[in-house]
């Protein structure tokens, strides 16, 4: 379970006049659904005032599903907790790629939340610190990534690596994003029950891969993800293959005709054993040569001593 200690330390660093009772705003942003083969990527932004106590907040991956549902209800129904959710579907992911889609979803979630944050009652303009899970900042927020505040900068953005296991607000956002996406996948399960989305949420489990091989992909599958893009190439991919096959360049010809030997576990062990034997033989040869040279020197030395004694 996380507390607000880490966030308060960040606020003291970036707010010169930080006091817990003042209207300083901390927003956590996280996403869910980068890895699945199907379904959307969902991002959530969440603001929880420092004087609001909610127990049990932690990284969504470390919280049981029943507890996540309970925390989701508390977070979304609390009158002082502000949150927003942004969704990019499978076609959007194919168009943008998963990294840019996740960035766009996080930016969209913050833009939705920012409107409600500006409506918060305060005697002075609020200073907002935006904490994003991961090493990257969404492009639209990148210009606001300042190390200090002034009158012209309404908020600063800080990327926090593994932020969902450090920051209270990011962990809360991860729970909202995860539960929101899971509920979408439950509804998709009702529409396409043969894929069992309720069990794996679209992630590439053995059950999901087997269902794809048996029934083919459906509307929410991400066709740019492996192995789907290899099993079911798009028309543009087919045209590229046909182009290369009809008139391949020299570079492509070398690339496609040159094959590398694939080592099986058995052949790999055999190769390692032969290498060790060669090294051992080389070492033995060097040792014998050294002994021979040493013996020869001793014989020469003894002959010289015998000659000197006779003279």
Short mmCIF file of C-alpha atoms in Angstrom, two decimals:
data_model
loop_
_atom_site.label_atom_id
_atom_site.label_comp_id
_atom_site.label_asym_id
_atom_site.label_seq_id
_atom_site.Cartn_x
_atom_site.Cartn_y
_atom_site.Cartn_z
CA UNK A 1 0.00 0.00 0.00
CA UNK A 2 1.34 3.43 -0.97
CA UNK A 3 1.20 6.73 0.89
CA UNK A 4 1.81 10.33 -0.19
CA UNK A 5 5.42 10.58 1.07
CA UNK A 6 7.06 10.42 -2.36
CA UNK A 7 4.61 12.91 -3.87
CA UNK A 8 5.13 15.35 -1.00
CA UNK A 9 8.89 15.21 -1.50
CA UNK A 10 8.41 16.04 -5.20
CA UNK A 11 6.09 18.90 -4.29
CA UNK A 12 8.61 20.34 -1.82
CA UNK A 13 11.19 20.25 -4.60
CA UNK A 14 8.99 22.02 -7.16
CA UNK A 15 6.76 24.19 -4.94
CA UNK A 16 8.76 26.71 -2.91
CA UNK A 17 5.69 27.55 -0.84
CA UNK A 18 4.38 23.98 -0.52
CA UNK A 19 1.97 23.31 2.34
CA UNK A 20 -0.35 20.33 2.43
CA UNK A 21 -3.42 22.45 3.23
CA UNK A 22 -2.87 24.80 0.29
CA UNK A 23 -4.39 24.27 -3.13
CA UNK A 24 -1.50 22.46 -4.78
CA UNK A 25 -2.63 19.90 -7.34
CA UNK A 26 -0.87 16.61 -8.09
CA UNK A 27 -2.12 14.60 -11.07
CA UNK A 28 -1.09 11.01 -11.74
CA UNK A 29 -1.35 9.54 -15.24
CA UNK A 30 -1.02 5.89 -16.24
CA UNK A 31 -2.18 3.58 -19.01
CA UNK A 32 -3.26 -0.04 -19.39
CA UNK A 33 -3.24 -2.31 -22.43
CA UNK A 34 0.06 -1.90 -24.26
CA UNK A 35 0.83 -5.60 -24.54
CA UNK A 36 -2.45 -7.30 -25.58
CA UNK A 37 -3.18 -8.57 -29.07
CA UNK A 38 -6.74 -7.24 -28.91
CA UNK A 39 -8.71 -4.38 -27.46
CA UNK A 40 -7.95 -0.71 -26.79
CA UNK A 41 -5.24 1.04 -24.84
CA UNK A 42 -6.77 3.02 -21.96
CA UNK A 43 -5.20 5.89 -20.05
CA UNK A 44 -6.44 7.55 -16.87
CA UNK A 45 -5.55 10.77 -15.10
CA UNK A 46 -6.39 11.18 -11.42
CA UNK A 47 -6.17 13.95 -8.82
CA UNK A 48 -6.67 13.19 -5.14
CA UNK A 49 -6.33 16.07 -2.62
CA UNK A 50 -3.73 15.54 0.10
CA UNK A 51 -6.35 15.63 2.86
CA UNK A 52 -8.38 12.78 1.27
CA UNK A 53 -7.49 9.39 2.76
CA UNK A 54 -8.04 6.26 0.67
CA UNK A 55 -6.51 3.04 1.96
CA UNK A 56 -5.28 0.20 -0.22
CA UNK A 57 -4.00 2.20 -3.20
CA UNK A 58 -1.14 0.42 -4.94
CA UNK A 59 0.10 -0.59 -8.38
CA UNK A 60 -2.87 -2.19 -10.17
CA UNK A 61 -0.76 -5.24 -11.04
CA UNK A 62 -0.20 -5.89 -7.33
CA UNK A 63 -3.88 -5.60 -6.35
CA UNK A 64 -6.35 -8.46 -6.66
CA UNK A 65 -9.22 -8.02 -9.12
CA UNK A 66 -11.90 -7.83 -6.42
CA UNK A 67 -9.91 -5.20 -4.53
CA UNK A 68 -9.34 -3.24 -7.74
CA UNK A 69 -13.09 -3.13 -8.35
CA UNK A 70 -13.70 -1.89 -4.81
CA UNK A 71 -11.01 0.80 -5.09
CA UNK A 72 -12.31 1.82 -8.51
CA UNK A 73 -15.75 2.40 -7.01
CA UNK A 74 -14.30 4.48 -4.17
CA UNK A 75 -12.14 6.58 -6.51
CA UNK A 76 -14.82 7.25 -9.09
CA UNK A 77 -17.60 7.99 -6.58
CA UNK A 78 -15.65 10.18 -4.13
CA UNK A 79 -16.87 13.78 -4.50
CA UNK A 80 -13.40 15.32 -4.19
CA UNK A 81 -11.49 12.91 -6.42
CA UNK A 82 -11.17 14.11 -10.00
CA UNK A 83 -10.42 11.67 -12.81
CA UNK A 84 -10.68 11.26 -16.57
CA UNK A 85 -10.27 8.35 -18.98
CA UNK A 86 -9.14 8.33 -22.60
CA UNK A 87 -9.41 5.35 -24.99
CA UNK A 88 -7.61 4.56 -28.26
CA UNK A 89 -9.12 1.56 -30.06
CA UNK A 90 -7.34 -1.13 -32.09
CA UNK A 91 -7.61 0.77 -35.39
CA UNK A 92 -6.08 3.84 -33.76
CA UNK A 93 -3.25 1.72 -32.39
CA UNK A 94 -2.58 0.30 -35.87
CA UNK A 95 -2.48 3.82 -37.31
CA UNK A 96 -0.28 5.44 -34.64
CA UNK A 97 1.67 2.41 -33.29
CA UNK A 98 1.28 1.38 -29.66
CA UNK A 99 3.77 3.85 -28.17
CA UNK A 100 2.24 6.90 -29.83
CA UNK A 101 -1.26 5.60 -29.11
CA UNK A 102 -0.44 5.27 -25.40
CA UNK A 103 1.05 8.80 -25.40
CA UNK A 104 -2.05 10.17 -27.14
CA UNK A 105 -4.33 8.43 -24.65
CA UNK A 106 -2.42 9.85 -21.67
CA UNK A 107 -2.48 13.33 -23.18
CA UNK A 108 -6.20 13.03 -23.85
CA UNK A 109 -6.89 11.93 -20.27
CA UNK A 110 -5.01 14.93 -18.87
CA UNK A 111 -6.72 17.40 -21.20
CA UNK A 112 -10.10 16.13 -20.01
CA UNK A 113 -9.07 16.29 -16.35
CA UNK A 114 -7.45 19.71 -16.63
CA UNK A 115 -10.78 21.32 -17.44
CA UNK A 116 -12.26 20.09 -14.15
CA UNK A 117 -9.11 21.02 -12.21
CA UNK A 118 -9.43 24.63 -13.36
CA UNK A 119 -12.87 24.69 -11.76
CA UNK A 120 -11.50 23.82 -8.30
CA UNK A 121 -12.26 26.56 -5.74
CA UNK A 122 -9.11 28.30 -4.53
CA UNK A 123 -8.12 31.75 -3.34
CA UNK A 124 -5.04 31.75 -5.61
CA UNK A 125 -4.26 30.09 -8.94
CA UNK A 126 -3.48 26.39 -8.50
CA UNK A 127 -0.03 25.03 -9.22
CA UNK A 128 -0.23 21.61 -10.81
CA UNK A 129 2.40 18.89 -10.86
CA UNK A 130 1.70 16.17 -13.44
CA UNK A 131 3.34 12.82 -12.75
CA UNK A 132 3.47 10.35 -15.65
CA UNK A 133 4.31 6.68 -15.33
CA UNK A 134 7.35 5.74 -17.40
CA UNK A 135 10.37 7.51 -18.90
CA UNK A 136 8.51 9.46 -21.61
CA UNK A 137 6.30 12.54 -21.68
CA UNK A 138 3.45 12.82 -24.23
CA UNK A 139 4.44 15.22 -27.04
CA UNK A 140 1.66 17.70 -26.35
CA UNK A 141 2.75 17.98 -22.72
CA UNK A 142 6.47 17.99 -23.45
CA UNK A 143 6.66 21.77 -23.82
CA UNK A 144 5.31 22.12 -20.29
CA UNK A 145 7.98 19.89 -18.76
CA UNK A 146 9.66 22.61 -16.70
CA UNK A 147 11.83 22.14 -13.66
CA UNK A 148 10.35 25.14 -11.82
CA UNK A 149 7.18 27.18 -11.82
CA UNK A 150 6.60 30.78 -12.80
CA UNK A 151 3.58 32.91 -13.56
CA UNK A 152 3.45 31.79 -17.20
CA UNK A 153 3.68 28.02 -16.57
CA UNK A 154 0.37 26.55 -15.31
CA UNK A 155 1.80 23.07 -14.68
CA UNK A 156 4.99 21.03 -14.84
CA UNK A 157 5.30 17.47 -16.09
CA UNK A 158 7.59 14.84 -14.56
CA UNK A 159 8.08 11.31 -15.94
CA UNK A 160 8.55 8.77 -13.14
CA UNK A 161 10.00 5.36 -14.00
CA UNK A 162 7.95 2.66 -12.24
CA UNK A 163 5.75 5.44 -10.96
CA UNK A 164 2.79 3.12 -10.36
CA UNK A 165 4.80 1.47 -7.55
CA UNK A 166 6.07 4.80 -6.10
CA UNK A 167 3.43 7.50 -6.52
CA UNK A 168 0.01 7.39 -4.88
CA UNK A 169 -1.70 9.36 -7.67
CA UNK A 170 -0.14 7.30 -10.48
CA UNK A 171 -1.16 4.08 -8.72
CA UNK A 172 -4.72 5.39 -8.41
CA UNK A 173 -4.71 6.24 -12.13
CA UNK A 174 -3.41 2.75 -12.94
CA UNK A 175 -6.34 1.20 -11.06
CA UNK A 176 -8.85 3.36 -12.92
CA UNK A 177 -7.24 2.58 -16.29
CA UNK A 178 -6.98 -1.15 -15.59
CA UNK A 179 -10.55 -1.60 -14.39
CA UNK A 180 -11.92 0.56 -17.22
CA UNK A 181 -10.14 -1.57 -19.79
CA UNK A 182 -11.14 -4.85 -18.12
CA UNK A 183 -14.79 -3.82 -18.28
CA UNK A 184 -14.42 -3.08 -21.99
CA UNK A 185 -12.95 -6.53 -22.52
CA UNK A 186 -15.82 -8.13 -20.56
CA UNK A 187 -18.25 -6.48 -22.97
CA UNK A 188 -16.13 -7.71 -25.90
CA UNK A 189 -16.34 -11.23 -24.45
CA UNK A 190 -20.13 -11.08 -24.69
CA UNK A 191 -19.85 -10.09 -28.35
CA UNK A 192 -17.15 -12.64 -29.25
CA UNK A 193 -17.31 -15.39 -26.61
CA UNK A 194 -15.18 -17.83 -28.64
CA UNK A 195 -12.05 -15.78 -27.89
CA UNK A 196 -12.57 -15.86 -24.07
CA UNK A 197 -11.63 -12.20 -23.61
CA UNK A 198 -13.01 -12.29 -20.05
CA UNK A 199 -10.21 -14.66 -19.06
CA UNK A 200 -7.12 -13.12 -20.66
CA UNK A 201 -8.28 -9.55 -21.47
CA UNK A 202 -6.69 -9.81 -24.91
CA UNK A 203 -3.17 -10.64 -23.73
CA UNK A 204 -1.19 -13.21 -25.78
CA UNK A 205 -1.83 -16.25 -23.62
CA UNK A 206 -1.78 -19.78 -25.05
CA UNK A 207 -5.58 -19.88 -24.85
CA UNK A 208 -5.93 -16.64 -26.82
CA UNK A 209 -3.37 -17.61 -29.48
CA UNK A 210 -5.07 -20.97 -29.96
CA UNK A 211 -8.45 -19.25 -30.41
CA UNK A 212 -6.99 -16.92 -33.04
CA UNK A 213 -5.52 -19.86 -34.95
CA UNK A 214 -8.84 -21.67 -34.80
CA UNK A 215 -11.27 -18.82 -35.56
CA UNK A 216 -9.11 -16.11 -37.11
CA UNK A 217 -8.95 -12.49 -35.87
CA UNK A 218 -11.98 -10.33 -35.09
CA UNK A 219 -12.61 -6.57 -35.32
CA UNK A 220 -10.75 -5.64 -32.13
CA UNK A 221 -7.54 -7.56 -32.86
CA UNK A 222 -4.43 -5.47 -33.50
CA UNK A 223 -3.30 -6.63 -36.93
CA UNK A 224 0.08 -4.88 -36.69
CA UNK A 225 1.10 -6.98 -33.68
CA UNK A 226 3.10 -10.20 -33.99
CA UNK A 227 2.16 -12.96 -34.63
CA UNK A 228 -1.03 -11.60 -36.23
CA UNK A 229 0.87 -9.54 -38.82
CA UNK A 230 2.73 -12.68 -39.89
CA UNK A 231 -0.29 -14.99 -39.94
CA UNK A 232 -2.69 -12.53 -41.62
CA UNK A 233 -0.69 -10.00 -43.71
CA UNK A 234 -2.56 -6.97 -44.98
CA UNK A 235 -2.96 -6.18 -48.66
CA UNK A 236 -0.08 -3.69 -48.53
CA UNK A 237 2.20 -6.34 -47.05
CA UNK A 238 1.20 -8.80 -49.79
CA UNK A 239 2.00 -6.19 -52.47
CA UNK A 240 5.44 -5.61 -50.94
CA UNK A 241 6.15 -9.35 -50.94
CA UNK A 242 5.02 -9.68 -54.57
CA UNK A 243 7.20 -6.71 -55.55
CA UNK A 244 10.26 -8.22 -53.92
CA UNK A 245 9.57 -11.63 -55.46
CA UNK A 246 9.13 -10.23 -58.99
CA UNK A 247 12.24 -8.03 -59.02
CA UNK A 248 14.36 -8.33 -55.89
CA UNK A 249 17.32 -6.04 -55.45
CA UNK A 250 20.81 -7.45 -54.97
CA UNK A 251 20.66 -6.62 -51.27
CA UNK A 252 17.28 -8.31 -50.86
CA UNK A 253 18.46 -11.28 -52.93
CA UNK A 254 21.43 -11.77 -50.62
CA UNK A 255 19.24 -11.29 -47.60
CA UNK A 256 16.68 -13.89 -48.67
CA UNK A 257 19.14 -16.43 -50.11
CA UNK A 258 21.64 -16.34 -47.28
CA UNK A 259 20.63 -18.67 -44.50
CA UNK A 260 22.13 -19.00 -41.08
CA UNK A 261 22.67 -22.35 -39.39
CA UNK A 262 20.20 -22.87 -36.59
CA UNK A 263 21.71 -24.63 -33.61
CA UNK A 264 19.48 -27.09 -31.82
CA UNK A 265 20.14 -27.70 -28.11
CA UNK A 266 21.89 -30.98 -29.00
CA UNK A 267 24.12 -29.47 -31.70
CA UNK A 268 24.89 -26.52 -29.43
CA UNK A 269 26.11 -28.86 -26.69
CA UNK A 270 28.23 -30.77 -29.24
CA UNK A 271 29.78 -27.56 -30.49
CA UNK A 272 30.59 -26.39 -26.95
CA UNK A 273 32.16 -29.77 -26.14
CA UNK A 274 34.37 -29.62 -29.25
CA UNK A 275 35.50 -26.10 -28.39
CA UNK A 276 36.43 -27.20 -24.89
CA UNK A 277 38.34 -30.21 -26.25
CA UNK A 278 40.27 -28.01 -28.69
CA UNK A 279 41.19 -25.59 -25.91
CA UNK A 280 42.28 -28.48 -23.69
CA UNK A 281 44.45 -29.96 -26.45
CA UNK A 282 46.06 -26.61 -27.16
CA UNK A 283 46.78 -26.12 -23.48
CA UNK A 284 48.27 -29.64 -23.22
CA UNK A 285 50.46 -29.01 -26.26
CA UNK A 286 51.78 -25.79 -24.80
CA UNK A 287 52.55 -27.56 -21.52
CA UNK A 288 54.48 -30.39 -23.26
CA UNK A 289 56.41 -27.87 -25.35
CA UNK A 290 57.36 -25.93 -22.22
CA UNK A 291 58.54 -29.10 -20.48
CA UNK A 292 60.61 -30.12 -23.53
CA UNK A 293 62.27 -26.70 -23.72
CA UNK A 294 63.00 -26.75 -19.99
CA UNK A 295 64.54 -30.25 -20.21
CA UNK A 296 66.74 -29.24 -23.14
CA UNK A 297 68.07 -26.25 -21.20
CA UNK A 298 68.97 -28.50 -18.24
CA UNK A 299 70.88 -30.93 -20.50
CA UNK A 300 72.87 -28.10 -22.07
CA UNK A 301 73.67 -26.65 -18.67
CA UNK A 302 74.92 -30.02 -17.33
CA UNK A 303 77.16 -30.47 -20.40
CA UNK A 304 78.70 -27.06 -19.85
CA UNK A 305 79.43 -27.84 -16.19
CA UNK A 306 81.04 -31.18 -17.14
CA UNK A 307 83.26 -29.50 -19.73
CA UNK A 308 84.36 -26.86 -17.25
CA UNK A 309 85.26 -29.51 -14.64
CA UNK A 310 87.45 -31.43 -17.12
CA UNK A 311 89.34 -28.33 -18.06
#
